[in-house]
Coordinates of C-alpha atoms and ligand atoms in Angstrom, one line a residue:
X1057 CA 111.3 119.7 100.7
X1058 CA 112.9 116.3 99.7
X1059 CA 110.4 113.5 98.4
X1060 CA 108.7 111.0 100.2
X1061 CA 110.3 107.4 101.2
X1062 CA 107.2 105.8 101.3
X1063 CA 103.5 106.7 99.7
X1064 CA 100.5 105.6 100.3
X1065 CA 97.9 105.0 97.5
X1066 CA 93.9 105.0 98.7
X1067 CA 92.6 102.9 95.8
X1068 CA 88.7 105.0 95.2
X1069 CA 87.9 102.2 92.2
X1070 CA 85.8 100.3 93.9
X1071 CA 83.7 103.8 94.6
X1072 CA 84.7 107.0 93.0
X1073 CA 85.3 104.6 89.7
X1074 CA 82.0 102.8 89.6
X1075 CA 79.9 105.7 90.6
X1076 CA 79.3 106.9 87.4
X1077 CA 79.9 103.8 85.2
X1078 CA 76.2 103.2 83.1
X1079 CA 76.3 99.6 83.8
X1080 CA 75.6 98.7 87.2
X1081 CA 77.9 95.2 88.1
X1082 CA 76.8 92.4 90.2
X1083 CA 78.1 91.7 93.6
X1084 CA 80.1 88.9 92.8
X1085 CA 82.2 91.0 90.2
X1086 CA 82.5 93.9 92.7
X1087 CA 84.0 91.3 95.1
X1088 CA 86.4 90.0 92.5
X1089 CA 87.6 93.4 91.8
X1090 CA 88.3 94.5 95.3
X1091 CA 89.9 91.0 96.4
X1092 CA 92.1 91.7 93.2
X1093 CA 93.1 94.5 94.6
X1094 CA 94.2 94.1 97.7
X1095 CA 95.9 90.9 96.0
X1096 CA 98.2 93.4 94.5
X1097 CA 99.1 95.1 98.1
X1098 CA 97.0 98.0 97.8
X1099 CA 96.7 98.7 102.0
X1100 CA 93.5 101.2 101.6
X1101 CA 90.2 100.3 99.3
X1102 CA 87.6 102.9 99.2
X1103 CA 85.1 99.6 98.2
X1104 CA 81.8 101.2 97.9
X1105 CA 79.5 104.2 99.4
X1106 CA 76.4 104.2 101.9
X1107 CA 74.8 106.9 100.1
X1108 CA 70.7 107.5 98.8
X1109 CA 70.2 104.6 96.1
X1110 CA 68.1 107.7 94.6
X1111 CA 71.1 109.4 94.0
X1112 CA 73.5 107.4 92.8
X1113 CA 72.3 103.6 91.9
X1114 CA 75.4 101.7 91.0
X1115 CA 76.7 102.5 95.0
X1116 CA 73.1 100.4 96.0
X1117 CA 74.4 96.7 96.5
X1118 CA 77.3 97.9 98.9
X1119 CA 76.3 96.1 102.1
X1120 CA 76.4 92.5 100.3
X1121 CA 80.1 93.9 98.5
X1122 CA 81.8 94.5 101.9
X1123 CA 80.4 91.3 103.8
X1124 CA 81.4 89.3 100.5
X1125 CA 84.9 90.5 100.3
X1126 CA 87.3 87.7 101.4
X1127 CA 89.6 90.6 104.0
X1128 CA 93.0 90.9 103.4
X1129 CA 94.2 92.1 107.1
X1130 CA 97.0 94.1 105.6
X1131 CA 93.8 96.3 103.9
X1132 CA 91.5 98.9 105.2
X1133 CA 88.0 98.8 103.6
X1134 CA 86.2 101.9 103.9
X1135 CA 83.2 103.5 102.5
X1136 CA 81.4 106.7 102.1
X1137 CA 79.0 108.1 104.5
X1138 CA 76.9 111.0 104.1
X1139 CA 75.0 111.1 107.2
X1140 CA 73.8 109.0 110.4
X1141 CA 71.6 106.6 107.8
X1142 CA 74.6 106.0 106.0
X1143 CA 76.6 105.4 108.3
X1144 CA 74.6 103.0 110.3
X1145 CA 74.7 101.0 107.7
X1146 CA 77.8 101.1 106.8
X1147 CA 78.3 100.4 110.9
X1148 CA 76.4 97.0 109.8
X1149 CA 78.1 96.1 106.7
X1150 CA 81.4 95.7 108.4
X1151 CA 83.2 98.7 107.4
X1152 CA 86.8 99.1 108.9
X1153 CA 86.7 103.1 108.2
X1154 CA 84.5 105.7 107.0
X1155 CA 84.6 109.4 105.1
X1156 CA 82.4 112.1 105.0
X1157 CA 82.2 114.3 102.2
X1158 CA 81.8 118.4 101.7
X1159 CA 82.7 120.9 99.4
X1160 CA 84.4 123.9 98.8
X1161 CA 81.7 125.3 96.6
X1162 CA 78.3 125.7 97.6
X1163 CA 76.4 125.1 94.6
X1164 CA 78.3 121.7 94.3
X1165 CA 77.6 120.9 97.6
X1166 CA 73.5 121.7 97.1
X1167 CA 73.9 119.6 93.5
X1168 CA 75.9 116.7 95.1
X1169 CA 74.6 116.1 98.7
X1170 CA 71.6 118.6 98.9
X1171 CA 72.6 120.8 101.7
X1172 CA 74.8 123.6 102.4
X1173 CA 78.3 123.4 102.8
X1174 CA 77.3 125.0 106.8
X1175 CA 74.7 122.0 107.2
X1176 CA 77.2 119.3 105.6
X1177 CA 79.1 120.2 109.0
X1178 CA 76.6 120.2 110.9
X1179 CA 75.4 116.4 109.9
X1180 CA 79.1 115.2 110.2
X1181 CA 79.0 115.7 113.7
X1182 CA 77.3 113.1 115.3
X1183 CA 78.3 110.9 112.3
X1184 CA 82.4 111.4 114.0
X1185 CA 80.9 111.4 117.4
X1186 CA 79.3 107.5 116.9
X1187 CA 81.8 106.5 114.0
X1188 CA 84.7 107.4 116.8
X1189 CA 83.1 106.0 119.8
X1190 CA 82.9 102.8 117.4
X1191 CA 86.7 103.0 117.3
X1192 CA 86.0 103.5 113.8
X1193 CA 88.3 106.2 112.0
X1194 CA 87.2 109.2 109.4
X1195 CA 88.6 110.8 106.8
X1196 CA 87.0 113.4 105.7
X1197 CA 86.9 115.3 101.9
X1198 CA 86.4 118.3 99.9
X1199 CA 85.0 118.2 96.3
X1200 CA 85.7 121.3 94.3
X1201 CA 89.5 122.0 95.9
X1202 CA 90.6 123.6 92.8
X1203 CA 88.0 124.6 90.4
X1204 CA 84.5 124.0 90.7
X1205 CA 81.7 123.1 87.5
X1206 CA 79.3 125.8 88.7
X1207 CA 81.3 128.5 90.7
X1208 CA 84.9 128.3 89.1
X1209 CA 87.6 129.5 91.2
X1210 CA 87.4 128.2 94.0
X1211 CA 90.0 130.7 96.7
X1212 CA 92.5 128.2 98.2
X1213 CA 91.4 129.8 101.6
X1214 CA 88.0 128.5 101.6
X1215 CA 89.1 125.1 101.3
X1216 CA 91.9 125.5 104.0
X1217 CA 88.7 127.0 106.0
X1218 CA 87.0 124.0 105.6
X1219 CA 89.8 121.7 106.3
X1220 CA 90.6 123.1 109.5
X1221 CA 86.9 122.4 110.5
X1222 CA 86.6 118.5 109.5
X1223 CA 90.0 118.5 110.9
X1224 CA 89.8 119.8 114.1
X1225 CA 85.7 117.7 114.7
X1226 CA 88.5 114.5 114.0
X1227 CA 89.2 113.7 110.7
X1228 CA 92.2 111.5 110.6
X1229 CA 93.0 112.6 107.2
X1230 CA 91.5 115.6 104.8
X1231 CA 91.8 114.5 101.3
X1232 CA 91.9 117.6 99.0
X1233 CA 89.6 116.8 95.6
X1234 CA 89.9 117.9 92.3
X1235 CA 86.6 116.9 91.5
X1236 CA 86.8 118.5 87.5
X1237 CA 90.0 118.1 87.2
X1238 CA 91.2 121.8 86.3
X1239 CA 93.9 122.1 88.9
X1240 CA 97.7 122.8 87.8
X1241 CA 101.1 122.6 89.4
X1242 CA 100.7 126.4 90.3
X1243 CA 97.6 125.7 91.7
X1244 CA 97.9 123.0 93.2
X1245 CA 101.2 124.2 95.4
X1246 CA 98.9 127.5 96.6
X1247 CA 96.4 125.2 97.6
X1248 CA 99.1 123.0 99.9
X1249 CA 100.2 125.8 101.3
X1250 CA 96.8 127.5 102.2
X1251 CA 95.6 124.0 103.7
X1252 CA 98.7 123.5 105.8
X1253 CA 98.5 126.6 107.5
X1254 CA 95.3 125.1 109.2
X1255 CA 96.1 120.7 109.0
X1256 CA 99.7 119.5 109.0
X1257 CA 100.8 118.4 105.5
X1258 CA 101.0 115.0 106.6
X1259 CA 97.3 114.6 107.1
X1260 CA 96.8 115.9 103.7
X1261 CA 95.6 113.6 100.9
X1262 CA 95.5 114.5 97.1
X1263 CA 92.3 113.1 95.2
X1264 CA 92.6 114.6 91.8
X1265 CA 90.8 113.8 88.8
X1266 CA 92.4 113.7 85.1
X1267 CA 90.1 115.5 82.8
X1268 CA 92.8 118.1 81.7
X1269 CA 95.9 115.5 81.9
X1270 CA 97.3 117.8 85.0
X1271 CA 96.7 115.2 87.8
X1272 CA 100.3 113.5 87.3
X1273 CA 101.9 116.6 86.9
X1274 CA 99.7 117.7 90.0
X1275 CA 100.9 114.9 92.2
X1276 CA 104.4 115.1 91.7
X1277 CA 103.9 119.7 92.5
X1278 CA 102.4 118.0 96.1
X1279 CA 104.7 115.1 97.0
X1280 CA 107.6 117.5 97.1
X1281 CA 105.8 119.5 99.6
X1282 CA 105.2 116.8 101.8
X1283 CA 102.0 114.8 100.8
X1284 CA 102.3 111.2 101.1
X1285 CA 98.6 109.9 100.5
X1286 CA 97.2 109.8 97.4
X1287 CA 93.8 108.7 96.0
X1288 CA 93.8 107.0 92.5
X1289 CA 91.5 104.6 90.8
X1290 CA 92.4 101.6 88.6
X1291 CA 92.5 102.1 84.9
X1292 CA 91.6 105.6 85.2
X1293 CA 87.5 104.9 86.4
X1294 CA 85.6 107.5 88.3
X1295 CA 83.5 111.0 88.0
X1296 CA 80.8 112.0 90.1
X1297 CA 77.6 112.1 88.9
X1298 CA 76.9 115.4 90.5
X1299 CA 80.3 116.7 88.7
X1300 CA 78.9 117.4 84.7
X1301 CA 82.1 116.6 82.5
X1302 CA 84.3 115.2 85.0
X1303 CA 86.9 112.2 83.5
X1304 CA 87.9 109.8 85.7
X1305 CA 90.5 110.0 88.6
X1306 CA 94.4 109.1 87.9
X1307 CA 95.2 105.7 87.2
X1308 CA 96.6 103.7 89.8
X1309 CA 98.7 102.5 87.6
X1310 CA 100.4 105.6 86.2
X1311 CA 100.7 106.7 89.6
X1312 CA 102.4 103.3 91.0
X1313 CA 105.1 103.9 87.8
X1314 CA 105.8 107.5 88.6
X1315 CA 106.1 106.7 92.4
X1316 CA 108.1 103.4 91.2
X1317 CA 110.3 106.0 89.1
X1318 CA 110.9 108.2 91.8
X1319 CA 112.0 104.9 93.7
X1320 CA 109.1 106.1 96.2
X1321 CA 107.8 102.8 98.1
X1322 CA 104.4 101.3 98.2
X1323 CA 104.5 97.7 98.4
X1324 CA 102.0 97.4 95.5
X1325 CA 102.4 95.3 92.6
X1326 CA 102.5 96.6 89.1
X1327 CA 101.6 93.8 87.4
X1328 CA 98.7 92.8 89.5
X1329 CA 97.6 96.5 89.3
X1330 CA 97.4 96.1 85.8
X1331 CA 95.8 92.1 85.1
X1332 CA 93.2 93.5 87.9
X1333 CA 92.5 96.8 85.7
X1334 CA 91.9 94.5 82.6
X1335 CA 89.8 92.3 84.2
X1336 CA 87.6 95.3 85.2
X1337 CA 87.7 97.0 81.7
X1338 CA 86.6 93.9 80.0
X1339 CA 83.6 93.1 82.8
X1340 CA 82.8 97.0 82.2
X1341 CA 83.2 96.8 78.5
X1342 CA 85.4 99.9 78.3
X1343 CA 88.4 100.5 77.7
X1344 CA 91.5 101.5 80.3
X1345 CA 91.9 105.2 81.1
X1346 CA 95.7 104.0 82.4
X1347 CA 98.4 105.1 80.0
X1348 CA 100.9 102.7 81.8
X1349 CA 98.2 99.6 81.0
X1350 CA 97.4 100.8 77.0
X1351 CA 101.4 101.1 76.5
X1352 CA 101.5 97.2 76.7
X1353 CA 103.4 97.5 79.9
X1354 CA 105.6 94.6 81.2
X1355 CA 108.4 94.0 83.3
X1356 CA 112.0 94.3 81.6
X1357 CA 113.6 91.4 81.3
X1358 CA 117.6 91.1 82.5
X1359 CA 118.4 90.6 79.3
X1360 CA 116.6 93.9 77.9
X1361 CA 118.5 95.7 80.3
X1362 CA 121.9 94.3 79.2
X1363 CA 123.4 97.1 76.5
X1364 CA 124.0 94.9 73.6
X1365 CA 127.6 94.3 72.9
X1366 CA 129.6 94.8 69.7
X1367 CA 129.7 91.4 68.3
X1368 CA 125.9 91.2 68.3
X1369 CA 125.8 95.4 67.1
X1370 CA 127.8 93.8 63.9
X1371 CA 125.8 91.2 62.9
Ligands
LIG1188 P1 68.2 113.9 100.5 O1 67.2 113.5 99.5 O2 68.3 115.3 100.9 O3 68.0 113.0 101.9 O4 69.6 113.4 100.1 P2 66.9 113.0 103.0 O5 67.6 113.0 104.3 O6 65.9 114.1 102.7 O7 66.2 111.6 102.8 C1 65.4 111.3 101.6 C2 65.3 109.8 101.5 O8 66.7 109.2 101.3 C3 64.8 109.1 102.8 O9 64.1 107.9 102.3 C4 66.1 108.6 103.4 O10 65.9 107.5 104.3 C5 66.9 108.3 102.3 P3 62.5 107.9 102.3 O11 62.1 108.2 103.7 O12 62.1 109.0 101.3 O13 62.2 106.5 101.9 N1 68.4 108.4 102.6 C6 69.3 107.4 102.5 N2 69.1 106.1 102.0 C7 70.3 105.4 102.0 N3 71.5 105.8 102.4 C8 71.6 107.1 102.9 C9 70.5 107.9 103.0 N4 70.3 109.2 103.4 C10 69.0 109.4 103.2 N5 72.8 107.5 103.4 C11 71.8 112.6 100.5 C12 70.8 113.7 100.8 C13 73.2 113.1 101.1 C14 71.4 111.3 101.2 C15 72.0 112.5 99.0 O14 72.2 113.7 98.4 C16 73.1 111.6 98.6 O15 73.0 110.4 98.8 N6 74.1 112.1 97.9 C17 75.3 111.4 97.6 C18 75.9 111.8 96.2 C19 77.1 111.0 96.0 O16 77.3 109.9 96.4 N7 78.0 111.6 95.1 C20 79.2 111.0 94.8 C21 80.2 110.8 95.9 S1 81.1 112.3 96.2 C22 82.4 112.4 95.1 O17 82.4 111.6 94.2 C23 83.5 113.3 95.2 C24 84.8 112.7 95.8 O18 85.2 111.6 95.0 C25 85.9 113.7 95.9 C26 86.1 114.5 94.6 O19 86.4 113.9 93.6 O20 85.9 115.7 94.7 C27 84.5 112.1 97.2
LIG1189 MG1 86.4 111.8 93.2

């Protein structure tokens, strides 16, 4: 199958990439961040997560994050949502879209949300019956797609059986997630084509994470059969908590210059991408997980691109 025209990137920064950061940032920096964002056209910001402040702390001050955020209307702010508590008040905070989250494995799904994989279903359903009657759409994921920390393998049918079920309750959109990072192209390509026996490929998204330096590689395996959504965090941030060894999910930026390369549209800036991953770095004291930002990235000048001609080769 030919490539994508256009892709679109879910920026998870905001949530999958602050989850698991030690320091815990204020709301007025978490605002910044996400307005820089969506400054740079990104159309889809996963900005936080209306989870158990037990559970995961740094998600806690999400409610004063999404009513601070100055709204781009080009962008979608969603947010994660467990259960009916979370969603409520997520309902309250203003969110435009929400996601409910499962696994493929069950001892991730006991370690990450405390329940059964059966029972994560079972408390997704009134959470799509209100978020839909709201007019409020859900995407839903699966953790552990392609390798799990407890269980391993993970059979590519067990995830397609769990896709068809978030899928058919009314998940717009089933993004796939390699929560450990273990995945290859092989992989990766078995899983597609399990999954889109049971969801069209179109309402597939790729969430992979880059702890093996696969998730490029992974990406480009699934765009040529057909997936056009995919989930990436600025300068590299993210891990779960529940997910022991996990490094963070692809950069947005490396993504942006592969897709950018492939002369793949997205309407997102580069060099905003890359100012707003610095600012974020420095306010989290880290450094960048992006390859694109650490190799001093800019934009060719014309005259770079001009082959030098003999008079100057001589001098
Ligand atoms: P639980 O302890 O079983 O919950 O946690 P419970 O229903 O027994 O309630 C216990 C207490 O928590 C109660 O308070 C509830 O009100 C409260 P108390 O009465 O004791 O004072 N509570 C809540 N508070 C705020 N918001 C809520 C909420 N729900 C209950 N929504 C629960 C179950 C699911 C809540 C918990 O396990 C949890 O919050 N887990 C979230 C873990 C998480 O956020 N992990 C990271 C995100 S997933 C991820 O990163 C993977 C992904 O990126 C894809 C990939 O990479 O694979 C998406
Ligand atoms: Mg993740």
């Amino acid at each position: 199958m030919a490539l994508p025209k256009q892709v679109q990137i879910v920026e998870v920064g905001p949530r999958d990439g602050l989850q698991n950061e030690p320091l815990n940032l204020p709301d007025s920096v978490k605002i910044e961040f996400i307005n820089r964002l969506s400054a740079s056209g990104l159309t889809h910001i996963e900005s936080g997560s209306f989870v158990s402040p037990e559970w995961v702390p740094q998600m806690t001050n999400s409610t004063e994050v999404f009513k601070g955020i100055t709204r781009n209307p080009a962008t979608v702010y969603s947010a994660l949502t467990p259960n009916l508590t979370g969603l409520h008040a997520a309902i309250d905070a203003g969110v435009d879209q929400v996601a409910v989250f499962t696994a493929a494995s069950e001892r991730f799904s006991e370690k990450n949300i405390n329940c059964s994989i059966a029972e994560s279903i079972r408390r997704f359903e009134p959470v799509l019956q209100i978020a839909l009657d709201q007019g409020l759409k859900v995407r839903g994921y699966i953790s552990c797609a392609l390798g799990c920390p407890y269980q391993g393998h993970v059979p590519p049918k067990s995830v397609a059986k769990i896709a068809s079920q978030l899928y058919q309750m009314g998940c717009y959109e089933i993004s796939l997630g390699d929560t450990i990072g273990t995945g290859t192209p092989q992989k990766a390509i078995e899983l597609i084509n399990a999954v889109s026996e049971q969801v069209p490929v179109q309402r597939l998204a790729a969430h992979f994470h880059d702890t093996y330096g696969q998730a490029l590689v992974n990406l480009y395996a699934v765009l040529t059969m057909g997936v056009r959504t995919i989930d990436s965090s600025v300068a590299g941030l993210g891990g779960c908590p529940y997910a022991p060894g996990a490094a963070g999910n692809v950069a947005s930026e490396d993504v942006l210059y592969l897709l950018n390369g492939l002369g793949i549209e997205t309407g997102i800036s580069l060099d905003k991408l890359i100012e707003t991953g610095d600012f974020i770095c420095h306010q989290l004291q880290r450094p960048s997980g992006s390859k694109v930002a650490l190799s001093g990235y800019r934009k060719p000048k014309r005259s770079d691109l001009v082959m030098p001609g003999r008079a100057q080769l001589d001098k």
